[in-house]
């Protein structure tokens, strides 16, 4: 994802690039840890629309939804950094389908390539 951000004009090591990479890493780790089903993978998608990059991670479970917990809670701490660097985040269970999408929107500023791009 850092490569995609660099290609969009947000260099490696930039605040925007680092924030998006952090969100992808945390949401992907959660998908592996909590959303795994044998024989099914998870999907990561980046969308750059206007002033935000939206990170979407779809996993293979629809009955387990992420919950933000405090630093002393059991589980859910990986969402704390996501919430800290995102404008907003949420969960979209897909009714009638066996997957869930967890998403976060990171505000982007400064130079960059064409807007409305997907990866």
mmCIF file of N, CA, C and O in Angstrom, residues 54 57-66 89-103:
data_model
loop_
_atom_site.group_PDB
_atom_site.id
_atom_site.type_symbol
_atom_site.label_atom_id
_atom_site.label_comp_id
_atom_site.label_asym_id
_atom_site.label_seq_id
_atom_site.Cartn_x
_atom_site.Cartn_y
_atom_site.Cartn_z
ATOM 1 N N UNK A 54 -9.896 6.052 1.239
ATOM 2 C CA UNK A 54 -10.714 5.071 1.953
ATOM 3 C C UNK A 54 -10.044 3.710 1.825
ATOM 4 O O UNK A 54 -9.752 3.257 0.722
ATOM 5 N N UNK A 57 -11.263 -3.322 3.937
ATOM 6 C CA UNK A 57 -10.784 -4.688 4.085
ATOM 7 C C UNK A 57 -12.000 -5.577 4.281
ATOM 8 O O UNK A 57 -12.759 -5.406 5.241
ATOM 9 N N UNK A 58 -12.197 -6.481 3.339
ATOM 10 C CA UNK A 58 -13.317 -7.423 3.409
ATOM 11 C C UNK A 58 -12.776 -8.757 3.886
ATOM 12 O O UNK A 58 -11.783 -9.263 3.355
ATOM 13 N N UNK A 59 -13.406 -9.309 4.918
ATOM 14 C CA UNK A 59 -12.981 -10.623 5.397
ATOM 15 C C UNK A 59 -14.117 -11.615 5.253
ATOM 16 O O UNK A 59 -15.213 -11.263 4.835
ATOM 17 N N UNK A 60 -13.831 -12.858 5.580
ATOM 18 C CA UNK A 60 -14.730 -13.963 5.276
ATOM 19 C C UNK A 60 -15.746 -14.278 6.362
ATOM 20 O O UNK A 60 -16.416 -15.294 6.295
ATOM 21 N N UNK A 61 -15.867 -13.434 7.373
ATOM 22 C CA UNK A 61 -16.817 -13.720 8.445
ATOM 23 C C UNK A 61 -17.797 -12.581 8.572
ATOM 24 O O UNK A 61 -17.417 -11.432 8.552
ATOM 25 N N UNK A 62 -19.041 -12.917 8.730
ATOM 26 C CA UNK A 62 -20.050 -11.874 8.900
ATOM 27 C C UNK A 62 -20.614 -11.839 10.315
ATOM 28 O O UNK A 62 -21.271 -10.882 10.691
ATOM 29 N N UNK A 63 -20.301 -12.863 11.109
ATOM 30 C CA UNK A 63 -20.856 -12.913 12.464
ATOM 31 C C UNK A 63 -19.950 -12.269 13.503
ATOM 32 O O UNK A 63 -20.357 -12.056 14.635
ATOM 33 N N UNK A 64 -18.717 -11.943 13.136
ATOM 34 C CA UNK A 64 -17.775 -11.308 14.062
ATOM 35 C C UNK A 64 -17.505 -9.878 13.607
ATOM 36 O O UNK A 64 -16.829 -9.658 12.616
ATOM 37 N N UNK A 65 -18.024 -8.925 14.341
ATOM 38 C CA UNK A 65 -17.824 -7.526 13.988
ATOM 39 C C UNK A 65 -16.816 -6.894 14.940
ATOM 40 O O UNK A 65 -16.839 -7.162 16.140
ATOM 41 N N UNK A 66 -15.930 -6.049 14.418
ATOM 42 C CA UNK A 66 -14.934 -5.426 15.287
ATOM 43 C C UNK A 66 -15.564 -4.415 16.232
ATOM 44 O O UNK A 66 -16.557 -3.765 15.900
ATOM 45 N N UNK A 89 -14.290 5.734 10.715
ATOM 46 C CA UNK A 89 -14.161 4.340 10.335
ATOM 47 C C UNK A 89 -15.476 3.646 10.665
ATOM 48 O O UNK A 89 -16.303 4.173 11.408
ATOM 49 N N UNK A 90 -15.667 2.470 10.113
ATOM 50 C CA UNK A 90 -16.901 1.756 10.385
ATOM 51 C C UNK A 90 -16.856 0.335 9.863
ATOM 52 O O UNK A 90 -15.849 -0.131 9.339
ATOM 53 N N UNK A 91 -17.994 -0.322 9.999
ATOM 54 C CA UNK A 91 -18.142 -1.724 9.612
ATOM 55 C C UNK A 91 -19.413 -1.850 8.796
ATOM 56 O O UNK A 91 -20.444 -1.266 9.138
ATOM 57 N N UNK A 92 -19.323 -2.599 7.710
ATOM 58 C CA UNK A 92 -20.486 -2.863 6.865
ATOM 59 C C UNK A 92 -20.674 -4.367 6.726
ATOM 60 O O UNK A 92 -20.061 -4.996 5.870
ATOM 61 N N UNK A 93 -21.510 -4.958 7.597
ATOM 62 C CA UNK A 93 -21.795 -6.377 7.395
ATOM 63 C C UNK A 93 -22.613 -6.525 6.115
ATOM 64 O O UNK A 93 -23.467 -5.689 5.828
ATOM 65 N N UNK A 94 -22.322 -7.508 5.345
ATOM 66 C CA UNK A 94 -23.035 -7.746 4.092
ATOM 67 C C UNK A 94 -24.125 -8.777 4.332
ATOM 68 O O UNK A 94 -23.856 -9.968 4.398
ATOM 69 N N UNK A 95 -25.348 -8.286 4.488
ATOM 70 C CA UNK A 95 -26.496 -9.169 4.764
ATOM 71 C C UNK A 95 -26.658 -10.168 3.622
ATOM 72 O O UNK A 95 -26.587 -9.813 2.453
ATOM 73 N N UNK A 96 -26.842 -11.426 3.991
ATOM 74 C CA UNK A 96 -27.039 -12.472 3.005
ATOM 75 C C UNK A 96 -25.746 -12.934 2.338
ATOM 76 O O UNK A 96 -25.779 -13.790 1.481
ATOM 77 N N UNK A 97 -24.647 -12.330 2.719
ATOM 78 C CA UNK A 97 -23.350 -12.730 2.174
ATOM 79 C C UNK A 97 -22.436 -13.064 3.339
ATOM 80 O O UNK A 97 -22.566 -12.513 4.416
ATOM 81 N N UNK A 98 -21.485 -13.906 3.073
ATOM 82 C CA UNK A 98 -20.612 -14.358 4.159
ATOM 83 C C UNK A 98 -19.342 -13.532 4.233
ATOM 84 O O UNK A 98 -18.241 -14.064 4.158
ATOM 85 N N UNK A 99 -19.483 -12.215 4.334
ATOM 86 C CA UNK A 99 -18.307 -11.394 4.568
ATOM 87 C C UNK A 99 -18.699 -10.054 5.173
ATOM 88 O O UNK A 99 -19.853 -9.652 5.164
ATOM 89 N N UNK A 100 -17.688 -9.369 5.705
ATOM 90 C CA UNK A 100 -17.842 -8.071 6.335
ATOM 91 C C UNK A 100 -16.772 -7.146 5.776
ATOM 92 O O UNK A 100 -15.652 -7.582 5.531
ATOM 93 N N UNK A 101 -17.114 -5.884 5.595
ATOM 94 C CA UNK A 101 -16.138 -4.885 5.169
ATOM 95 C C UNK A 101 -15.897 -3.925 6.329
ATOM 96 O O UNK A 101 -16.839 -3.330 6.853
ATOM 97 N N UNK A 102 -14.645 -3.809 6.739
ATOM 98 C CA UNK A 102 -14.235 -2.808 7.723
ATOM 99 C C UNK A 102 -13.515 -1.723 6.930
ATOM 100 O O UNK A 102 -12.663 -2.038 6.102
ATOM 101 N N UNK A 103 -13.865 -0.478 7.155
ATOM 102 C CA UNK A 103 -13.300 0.612 6.371
ATOM 103 C C UNK A 103 -12.848 1.755 7.276
ATOM 104 O O UNK A 103 -13.311 1.888 8.405
#
